[in-house]
mmCIF file of C-alpha atoms in Angstrom:
data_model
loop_
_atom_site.group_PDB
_atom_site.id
_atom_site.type_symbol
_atom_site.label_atom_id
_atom_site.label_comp_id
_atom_site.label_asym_id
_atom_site.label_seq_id
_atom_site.Cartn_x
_atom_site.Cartn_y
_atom_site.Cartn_z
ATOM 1 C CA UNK L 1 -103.849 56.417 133.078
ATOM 2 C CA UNK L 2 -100.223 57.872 133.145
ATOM 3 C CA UNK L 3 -98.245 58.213 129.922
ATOM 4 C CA UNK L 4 -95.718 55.762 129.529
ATOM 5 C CA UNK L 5 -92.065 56.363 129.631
ATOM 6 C CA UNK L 6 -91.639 56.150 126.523
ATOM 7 C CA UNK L 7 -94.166 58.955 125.655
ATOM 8 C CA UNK L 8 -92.780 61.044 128.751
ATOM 9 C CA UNK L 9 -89.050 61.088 126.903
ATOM 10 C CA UNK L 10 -90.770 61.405 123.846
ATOM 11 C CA UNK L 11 -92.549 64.773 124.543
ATOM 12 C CA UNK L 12 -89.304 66.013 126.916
ATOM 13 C CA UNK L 13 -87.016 65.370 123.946
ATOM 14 C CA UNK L 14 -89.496 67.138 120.996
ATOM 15 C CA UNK L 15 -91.289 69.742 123.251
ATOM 16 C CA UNK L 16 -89.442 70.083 126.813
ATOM 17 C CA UNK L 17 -85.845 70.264 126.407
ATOM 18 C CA UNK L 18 -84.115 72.898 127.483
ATOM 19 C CA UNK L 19 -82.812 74.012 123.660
ATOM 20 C CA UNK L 20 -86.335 73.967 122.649
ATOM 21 C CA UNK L 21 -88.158 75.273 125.396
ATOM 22 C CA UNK L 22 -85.305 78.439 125.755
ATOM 23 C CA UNK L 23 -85.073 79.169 122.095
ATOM 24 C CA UNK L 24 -84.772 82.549 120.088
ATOM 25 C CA UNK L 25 -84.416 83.241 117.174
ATOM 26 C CA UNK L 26 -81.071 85.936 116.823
ATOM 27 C CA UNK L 27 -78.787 86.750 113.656
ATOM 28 C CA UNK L 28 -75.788 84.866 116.261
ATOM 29 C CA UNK L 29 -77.925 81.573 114.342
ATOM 30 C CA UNK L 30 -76.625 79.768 110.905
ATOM 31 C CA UNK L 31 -78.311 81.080 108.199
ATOM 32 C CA UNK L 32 -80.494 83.893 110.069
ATOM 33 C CA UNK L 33 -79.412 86.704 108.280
ATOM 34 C CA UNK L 34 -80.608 88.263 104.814
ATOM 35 C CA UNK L 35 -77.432 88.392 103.414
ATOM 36 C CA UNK L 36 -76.879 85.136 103.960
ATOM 37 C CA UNK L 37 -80.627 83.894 102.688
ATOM 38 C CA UNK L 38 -79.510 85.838 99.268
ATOM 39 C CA UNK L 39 -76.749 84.603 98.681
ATOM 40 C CA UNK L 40 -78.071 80.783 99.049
ATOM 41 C CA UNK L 41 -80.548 81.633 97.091
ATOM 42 C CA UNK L 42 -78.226 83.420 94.383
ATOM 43 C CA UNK L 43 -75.535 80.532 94.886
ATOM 44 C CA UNK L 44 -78.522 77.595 94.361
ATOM 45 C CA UNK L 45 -79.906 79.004 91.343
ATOM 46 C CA UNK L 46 -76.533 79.332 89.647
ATOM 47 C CA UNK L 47 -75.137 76.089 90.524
ATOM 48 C CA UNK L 48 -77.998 73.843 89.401
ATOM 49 C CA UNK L 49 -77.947 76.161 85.860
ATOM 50 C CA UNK L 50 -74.616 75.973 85.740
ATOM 51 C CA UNK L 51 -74.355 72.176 86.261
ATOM 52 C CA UNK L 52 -77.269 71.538 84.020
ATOM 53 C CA UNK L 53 -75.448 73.727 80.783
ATOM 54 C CA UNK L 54 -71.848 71.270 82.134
ATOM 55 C CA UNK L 55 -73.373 68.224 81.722
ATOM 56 C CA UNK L 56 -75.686 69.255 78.532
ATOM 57 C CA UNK L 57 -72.063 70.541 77.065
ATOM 58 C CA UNK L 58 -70.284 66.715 78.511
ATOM 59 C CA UNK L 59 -72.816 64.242 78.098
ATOM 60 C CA UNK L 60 -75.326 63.192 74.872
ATOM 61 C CA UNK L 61 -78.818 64.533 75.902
ATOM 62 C CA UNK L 62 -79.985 60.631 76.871
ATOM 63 C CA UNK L 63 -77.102 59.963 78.451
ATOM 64 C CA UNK L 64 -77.749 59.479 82.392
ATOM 65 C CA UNK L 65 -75.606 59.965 85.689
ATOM 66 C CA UNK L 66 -76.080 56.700 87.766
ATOM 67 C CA UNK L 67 -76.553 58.045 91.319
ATOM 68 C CA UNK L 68 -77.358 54.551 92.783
ATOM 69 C CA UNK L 69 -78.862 54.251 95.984
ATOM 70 C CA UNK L 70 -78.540 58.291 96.853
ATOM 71 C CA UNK L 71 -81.219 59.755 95.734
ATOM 72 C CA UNK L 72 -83.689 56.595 97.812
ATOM 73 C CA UNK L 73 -81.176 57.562 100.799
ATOM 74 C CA UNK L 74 -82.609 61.516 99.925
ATOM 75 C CA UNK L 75 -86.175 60.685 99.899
ATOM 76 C CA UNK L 76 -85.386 58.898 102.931
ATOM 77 C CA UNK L 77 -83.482 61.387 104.974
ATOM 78 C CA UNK L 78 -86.016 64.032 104.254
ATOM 79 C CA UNK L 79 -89.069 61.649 105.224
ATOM 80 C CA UNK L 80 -87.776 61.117 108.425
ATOM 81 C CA UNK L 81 -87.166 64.540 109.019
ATOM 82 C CA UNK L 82 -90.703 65.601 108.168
ATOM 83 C CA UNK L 83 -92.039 63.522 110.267
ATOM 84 C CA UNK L 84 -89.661 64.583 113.326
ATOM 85 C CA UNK L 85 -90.956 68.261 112.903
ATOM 86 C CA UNK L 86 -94.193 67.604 112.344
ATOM 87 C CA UNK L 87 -94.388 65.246 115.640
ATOM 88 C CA UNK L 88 -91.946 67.859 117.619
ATOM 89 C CA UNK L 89 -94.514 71.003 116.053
ATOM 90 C CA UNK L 90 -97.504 69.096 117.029
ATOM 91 C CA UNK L 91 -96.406 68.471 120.711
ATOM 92 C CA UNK L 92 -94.802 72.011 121.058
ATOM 93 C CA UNK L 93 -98.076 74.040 119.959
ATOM 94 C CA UNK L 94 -100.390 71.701 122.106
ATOM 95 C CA UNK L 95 -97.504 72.706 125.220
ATOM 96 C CA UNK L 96 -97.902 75.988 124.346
ATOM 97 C CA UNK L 97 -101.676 76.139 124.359
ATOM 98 C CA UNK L 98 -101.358 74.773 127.106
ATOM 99 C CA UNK L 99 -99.046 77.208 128.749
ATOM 100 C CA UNK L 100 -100.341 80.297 127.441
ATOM 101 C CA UNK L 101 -104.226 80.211 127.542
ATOM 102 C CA UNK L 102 -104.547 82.333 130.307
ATOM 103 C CA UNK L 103 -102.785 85.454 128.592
ATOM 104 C CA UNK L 104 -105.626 84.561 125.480
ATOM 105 C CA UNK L 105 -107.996 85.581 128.066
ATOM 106 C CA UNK L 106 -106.612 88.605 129.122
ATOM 107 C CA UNK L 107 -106.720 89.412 125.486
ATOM 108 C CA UNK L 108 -109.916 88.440 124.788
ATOM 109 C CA UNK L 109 -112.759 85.872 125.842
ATOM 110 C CA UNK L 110 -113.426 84.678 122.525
ATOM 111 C CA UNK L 111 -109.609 83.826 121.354
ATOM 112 C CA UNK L 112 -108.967 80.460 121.160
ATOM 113 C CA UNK L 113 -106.288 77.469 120.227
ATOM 114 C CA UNK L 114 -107.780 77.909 116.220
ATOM 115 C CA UNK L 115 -107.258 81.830 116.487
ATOM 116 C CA UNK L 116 -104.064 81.360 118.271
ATOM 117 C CA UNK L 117 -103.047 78.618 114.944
ATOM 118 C CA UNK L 118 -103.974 81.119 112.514
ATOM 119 C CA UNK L 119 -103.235 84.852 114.534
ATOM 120 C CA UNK L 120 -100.676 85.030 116.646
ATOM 121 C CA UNK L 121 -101.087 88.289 119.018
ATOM 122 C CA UNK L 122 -99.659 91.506 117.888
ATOM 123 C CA UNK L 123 -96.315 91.668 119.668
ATOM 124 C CA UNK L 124 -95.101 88.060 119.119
ATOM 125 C CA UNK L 125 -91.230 87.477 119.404
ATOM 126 C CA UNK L 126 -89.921 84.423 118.115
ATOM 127 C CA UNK L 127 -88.832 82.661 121.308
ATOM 128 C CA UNK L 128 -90.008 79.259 122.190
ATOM 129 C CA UNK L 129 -91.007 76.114 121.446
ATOM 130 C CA UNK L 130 -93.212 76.405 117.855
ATOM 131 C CA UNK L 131 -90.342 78.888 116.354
ATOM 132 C CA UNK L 132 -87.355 75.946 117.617
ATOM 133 C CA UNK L 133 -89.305 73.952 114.947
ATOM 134 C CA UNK L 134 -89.809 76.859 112.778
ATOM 135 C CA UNK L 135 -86.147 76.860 112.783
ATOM 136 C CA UNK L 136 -85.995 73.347 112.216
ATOM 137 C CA UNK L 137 -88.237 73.624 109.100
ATOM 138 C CA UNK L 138 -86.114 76.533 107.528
ATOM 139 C CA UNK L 139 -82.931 74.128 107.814
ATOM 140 C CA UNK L 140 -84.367 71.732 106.446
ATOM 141 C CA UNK L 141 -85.146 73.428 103.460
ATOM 142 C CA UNK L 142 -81.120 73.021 102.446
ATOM 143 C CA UNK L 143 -81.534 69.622 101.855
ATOM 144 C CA UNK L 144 -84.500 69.930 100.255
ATOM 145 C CA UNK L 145 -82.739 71.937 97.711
ATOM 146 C CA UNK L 146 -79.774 69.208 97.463
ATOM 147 C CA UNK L 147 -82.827 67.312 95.215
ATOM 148 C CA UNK L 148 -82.750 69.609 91.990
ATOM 149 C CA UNK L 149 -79.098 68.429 91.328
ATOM 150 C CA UNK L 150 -80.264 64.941 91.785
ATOM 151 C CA UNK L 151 -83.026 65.802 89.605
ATOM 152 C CA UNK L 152 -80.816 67.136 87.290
ATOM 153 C CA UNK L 153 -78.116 64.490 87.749
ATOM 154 C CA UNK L 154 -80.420 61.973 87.093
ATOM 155 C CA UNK L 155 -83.198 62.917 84.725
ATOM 156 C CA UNK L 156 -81.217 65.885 83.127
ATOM 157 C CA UNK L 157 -84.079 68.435 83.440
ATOM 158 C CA UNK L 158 -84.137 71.600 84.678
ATOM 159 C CA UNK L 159 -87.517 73.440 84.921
ATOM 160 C CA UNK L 160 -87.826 77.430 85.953
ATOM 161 C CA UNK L 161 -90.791 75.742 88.291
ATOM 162 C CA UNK L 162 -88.526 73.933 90.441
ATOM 163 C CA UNK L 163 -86.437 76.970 90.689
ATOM 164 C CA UNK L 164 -88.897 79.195 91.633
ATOM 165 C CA UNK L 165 -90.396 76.891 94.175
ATOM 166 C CA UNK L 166 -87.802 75.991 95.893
ATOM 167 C CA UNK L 167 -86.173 79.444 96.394
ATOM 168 C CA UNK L 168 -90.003 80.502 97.343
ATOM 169 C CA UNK L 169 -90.287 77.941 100.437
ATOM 170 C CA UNK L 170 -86.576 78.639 101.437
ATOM 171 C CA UNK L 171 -87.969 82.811 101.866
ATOM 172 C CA UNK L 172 -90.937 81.827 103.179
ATOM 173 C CA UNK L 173 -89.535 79.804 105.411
ATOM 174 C CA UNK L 174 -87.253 82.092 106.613
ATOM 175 C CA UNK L 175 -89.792 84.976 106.932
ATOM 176 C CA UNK L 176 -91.711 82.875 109.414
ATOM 177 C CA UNK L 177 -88.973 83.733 111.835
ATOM 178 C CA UNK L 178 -87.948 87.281 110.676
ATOM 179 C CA UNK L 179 -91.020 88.452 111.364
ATOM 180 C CA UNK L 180 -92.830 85.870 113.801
ATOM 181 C CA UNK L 181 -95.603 85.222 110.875
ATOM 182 C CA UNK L 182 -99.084 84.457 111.702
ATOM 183 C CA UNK L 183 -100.238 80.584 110.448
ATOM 184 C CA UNK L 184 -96.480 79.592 110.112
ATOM 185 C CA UNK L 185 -97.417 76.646 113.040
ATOM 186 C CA UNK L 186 -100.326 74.976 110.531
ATOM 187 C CA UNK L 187 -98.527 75.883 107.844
ATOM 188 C CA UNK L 188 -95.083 73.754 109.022
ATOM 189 C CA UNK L 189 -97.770 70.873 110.517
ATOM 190 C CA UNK L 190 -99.272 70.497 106.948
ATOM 191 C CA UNK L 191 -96.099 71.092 104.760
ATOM 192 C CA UNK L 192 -94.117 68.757 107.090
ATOM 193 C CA UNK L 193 -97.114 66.033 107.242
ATOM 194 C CA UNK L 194 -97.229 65.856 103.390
ATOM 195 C CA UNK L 195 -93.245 65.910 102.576
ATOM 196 C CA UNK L 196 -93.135 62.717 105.430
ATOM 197 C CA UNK L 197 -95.654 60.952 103.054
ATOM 198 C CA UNK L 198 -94.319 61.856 99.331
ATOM 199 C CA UNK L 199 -90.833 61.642 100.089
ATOM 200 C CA UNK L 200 -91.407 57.743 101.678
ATOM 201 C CA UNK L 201 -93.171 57.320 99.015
ATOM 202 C CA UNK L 202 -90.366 58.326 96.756
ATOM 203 C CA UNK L 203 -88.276 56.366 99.295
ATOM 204 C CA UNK L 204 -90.321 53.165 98.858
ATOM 205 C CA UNK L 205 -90.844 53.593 94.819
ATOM 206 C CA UNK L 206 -86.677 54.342 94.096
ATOM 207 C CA UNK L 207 -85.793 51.446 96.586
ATOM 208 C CA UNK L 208 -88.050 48.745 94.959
ATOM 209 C CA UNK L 209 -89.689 47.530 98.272
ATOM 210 C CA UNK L 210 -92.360 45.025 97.949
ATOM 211 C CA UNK L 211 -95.750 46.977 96.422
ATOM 212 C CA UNK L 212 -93.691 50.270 95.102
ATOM 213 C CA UNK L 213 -95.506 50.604 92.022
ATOM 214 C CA UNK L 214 -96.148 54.142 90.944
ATOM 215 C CA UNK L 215 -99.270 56.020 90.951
ATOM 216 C CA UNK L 216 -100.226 58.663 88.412
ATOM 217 C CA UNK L 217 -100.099 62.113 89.918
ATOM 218 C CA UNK L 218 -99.650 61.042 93.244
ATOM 219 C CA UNK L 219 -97.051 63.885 94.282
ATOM 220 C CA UNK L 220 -98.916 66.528 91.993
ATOM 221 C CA UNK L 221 -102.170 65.483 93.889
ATOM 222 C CA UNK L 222 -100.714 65.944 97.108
ATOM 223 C CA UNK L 223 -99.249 69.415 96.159
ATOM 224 C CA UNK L 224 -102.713 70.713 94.974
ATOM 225 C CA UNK L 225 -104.491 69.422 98.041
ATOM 226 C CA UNK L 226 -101.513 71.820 99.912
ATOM 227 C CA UNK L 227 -102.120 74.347 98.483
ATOM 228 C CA UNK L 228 -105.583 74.693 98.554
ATOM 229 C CA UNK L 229 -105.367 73.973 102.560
ATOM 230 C CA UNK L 230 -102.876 76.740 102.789
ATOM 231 C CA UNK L 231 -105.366 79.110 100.723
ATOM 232 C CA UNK L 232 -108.169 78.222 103.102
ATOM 233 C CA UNK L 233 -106.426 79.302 105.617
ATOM 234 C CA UNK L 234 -104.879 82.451 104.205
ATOM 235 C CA UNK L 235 -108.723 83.567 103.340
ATOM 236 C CA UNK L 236 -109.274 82.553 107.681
ATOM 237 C CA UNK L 237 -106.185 84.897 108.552
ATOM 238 C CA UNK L 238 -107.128 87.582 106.535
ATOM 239 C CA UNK L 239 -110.638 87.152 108.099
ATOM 240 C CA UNK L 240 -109.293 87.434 111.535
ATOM 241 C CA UNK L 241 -106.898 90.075 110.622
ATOM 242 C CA UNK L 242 -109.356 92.279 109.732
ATOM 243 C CA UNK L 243 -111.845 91.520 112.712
ATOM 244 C CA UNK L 244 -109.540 91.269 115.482
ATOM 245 C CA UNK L 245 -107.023 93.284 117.229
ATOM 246 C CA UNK L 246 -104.612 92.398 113.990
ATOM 247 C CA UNK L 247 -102.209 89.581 113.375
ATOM 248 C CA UNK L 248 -98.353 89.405 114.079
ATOM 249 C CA UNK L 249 -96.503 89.366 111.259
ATOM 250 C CA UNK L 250 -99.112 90.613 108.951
ATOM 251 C CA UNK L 251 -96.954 92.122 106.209
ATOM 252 C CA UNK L 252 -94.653 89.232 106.019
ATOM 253 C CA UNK L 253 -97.965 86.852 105.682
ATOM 254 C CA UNK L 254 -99.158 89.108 102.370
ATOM 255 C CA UNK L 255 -95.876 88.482 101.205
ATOM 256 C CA UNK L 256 -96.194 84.827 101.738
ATOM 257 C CA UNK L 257 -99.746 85.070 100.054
ATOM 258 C CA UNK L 258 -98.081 85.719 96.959
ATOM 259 C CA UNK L 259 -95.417 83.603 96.290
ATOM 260 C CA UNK L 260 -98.418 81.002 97.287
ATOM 261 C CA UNK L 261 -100.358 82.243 94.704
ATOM 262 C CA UNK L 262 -97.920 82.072 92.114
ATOM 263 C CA UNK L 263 -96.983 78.557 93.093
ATOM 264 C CA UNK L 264 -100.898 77.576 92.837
ATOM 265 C CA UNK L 265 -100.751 79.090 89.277
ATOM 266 C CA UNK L 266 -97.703 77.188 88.378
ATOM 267 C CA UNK L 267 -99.151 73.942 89.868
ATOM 268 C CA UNK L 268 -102.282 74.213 88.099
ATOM 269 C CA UNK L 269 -100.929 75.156 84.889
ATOM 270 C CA UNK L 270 -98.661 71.520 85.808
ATOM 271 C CA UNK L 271 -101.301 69.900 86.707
ATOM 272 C CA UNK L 272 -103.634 70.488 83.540
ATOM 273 C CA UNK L 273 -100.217 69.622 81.333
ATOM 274 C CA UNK L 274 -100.001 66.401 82.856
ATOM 275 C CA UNK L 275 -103.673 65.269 82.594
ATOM 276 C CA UNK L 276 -103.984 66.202 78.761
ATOM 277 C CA UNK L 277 -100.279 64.594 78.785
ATOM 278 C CA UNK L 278 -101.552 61.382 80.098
ATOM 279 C CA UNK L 279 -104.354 61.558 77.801
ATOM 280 C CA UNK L 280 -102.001 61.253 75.073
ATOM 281 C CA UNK L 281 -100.290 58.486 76.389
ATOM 282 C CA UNK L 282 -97.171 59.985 77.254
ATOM 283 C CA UNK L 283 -97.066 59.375 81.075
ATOM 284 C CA UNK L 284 -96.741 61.496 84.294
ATOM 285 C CA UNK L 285 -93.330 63.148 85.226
ATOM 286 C CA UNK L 286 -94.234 64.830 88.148
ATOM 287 C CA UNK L 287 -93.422 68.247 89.269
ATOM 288 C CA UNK L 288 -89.934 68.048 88.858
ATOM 289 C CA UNK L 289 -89.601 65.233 86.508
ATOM 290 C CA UNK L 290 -88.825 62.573 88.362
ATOM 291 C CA UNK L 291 -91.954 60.297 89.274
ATOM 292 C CA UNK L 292 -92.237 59.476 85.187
ATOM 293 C CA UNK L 293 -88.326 57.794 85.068
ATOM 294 C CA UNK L 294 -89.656 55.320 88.410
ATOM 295 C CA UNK L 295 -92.798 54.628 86.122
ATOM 296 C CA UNK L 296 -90.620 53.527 82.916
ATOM 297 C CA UNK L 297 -88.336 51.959 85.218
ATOM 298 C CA UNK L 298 -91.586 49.474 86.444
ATOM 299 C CA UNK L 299 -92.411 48.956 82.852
ATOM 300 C CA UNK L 300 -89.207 47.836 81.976
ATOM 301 C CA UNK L 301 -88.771 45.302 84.997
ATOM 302 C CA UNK L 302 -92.322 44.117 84.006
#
């Protein structure tokens, strides 16, 4: 049976294109240099502190900043484009498995599509397909940071946490491509998979849609479960590492392990808060304070 059309313009337009198929990653790129990754990071940091101490200074602590429909139109924006990189990562690793299996062999008989997930082959450039979306990811990590004003905009909270986690992915993210990093292709599958479900659900829950009731933890849940993918497959890369020919990227992915560790730490410690929280009976805010306003919200329209 022979794909459909729409299928066959599907995969030429997420996997086949031309832009995708040709790319490489090269400092000519926005944002591919590391004095231009330092001074986001530098530039985010400041502005959300600095906007946080302005409003503390302008406004009465409860007083809010009515954003309307922008921050549903966020969680929106950055569902969709989850799911676009997950779909265009997904068909671009199975076309390059495809393409590329017989140079596995050369390498050795045992490597497979799994290895080739986890390890990429000493010598990797970042050309191709998978990095294209790699690429994609790391962009996308701007307007992921555009939600900590919001945040603080809206709820008037500004944790260290969110910070430090979103600086963390926006490095991480960019190391993938400095250094063609082993695991980066499960890593952006996962990552992308669970921001496509948690921000529509933030989409559905700030738009009111029919059902959008809150559920405790749901985001914090989702994080954990992340994170303890990503260190399963850390402990697999390591393994490999050390009993293959080596992994690309190797000293960027310790790197990596790190800042993953210390965002597990930070989750957890989260994570226990809000349980002996909600055993108190004051309510779930979420990792960066937002999912607790939509659940007052629902109590007050009940």
């Amino acid at each position: 049976m022979s794909p459909s059309p729409a299928t066959n313009a599907l995969q030429y337009w997420l996997s086949e294109h031309p832009a995708i198929v040709n790319f490489r990653w090269t400092t000519t790129l926005w944002g591919s240099t590391w004095y231009f990754l330092v001074s986001a990071v530098a530039l985010y940091i400041l502005a959300a502190v600095l906007l946080h101490l302005l409003l503390s200074l302008l406004l009465s602590p409860r007083r809010r900043v009515p954003l309307g429909p922008i921050p549903a139109a966020h969680s929106l924006a950055v569902s969709l484009l989850s799911a676009a990189i997950f779909a265009g990562t997904l068909l671009s690793a199975a076309a390059e498995i495809r393409d590329t299996r017989w140079l596995w062999r050369r390498r050795t008989k045992n490597y497979n599509a799994l290895q080739w997930l986890l390890c990429f082959p000493i010598g990797t450039r970042a050309s191709g397909r998978v990095f294209f979306w790699s690429y994609a990811f790391y962009l996308s990590r701007f307007l992921h940071l555009l939600r900590t004003f919001l945040v603080v905009l809206r709820r008037r909270k500004l944790s260290a946490f969110t910070l430090l986690n979103q600086s963390f992915l926006l490095v991480t993210s960019f190391l993938w491509l400095e250094f063609s990093q082993s695991f980066q292709v499960l890593a952006i599958l996962l990552t992308s998979l669970l921001y496509a479900v948690v921000y529509g659900y933030r989409f559905w829950t700030a738009a009111g849609l029919p059902g959008a009731r809150p559920r405790f933890g749901f985001v914090v849940n989702c994080q954990v479960v992340l994170l303890c993918c990503n260190l399963v497959c850390h402990s697999a890369v390591l393994l490999l590492h050390l009993s293959g020919g080596g992994c690309n990227g190797i000293g960027a992915w310790g790197f990596n392990s790190v800042l993953n560790g210390v965002i597990l730490l930070l989750v957890f410690k989260f994570y226990i808060g809000m349980r002996w929280r909600r055993k108190r009976g004051s309510g779930d805010e979420g990792v960066d304070g937002e999912e607790g306003s939509h659940r007052r919200a629902a109590g007050k329209e009940e």
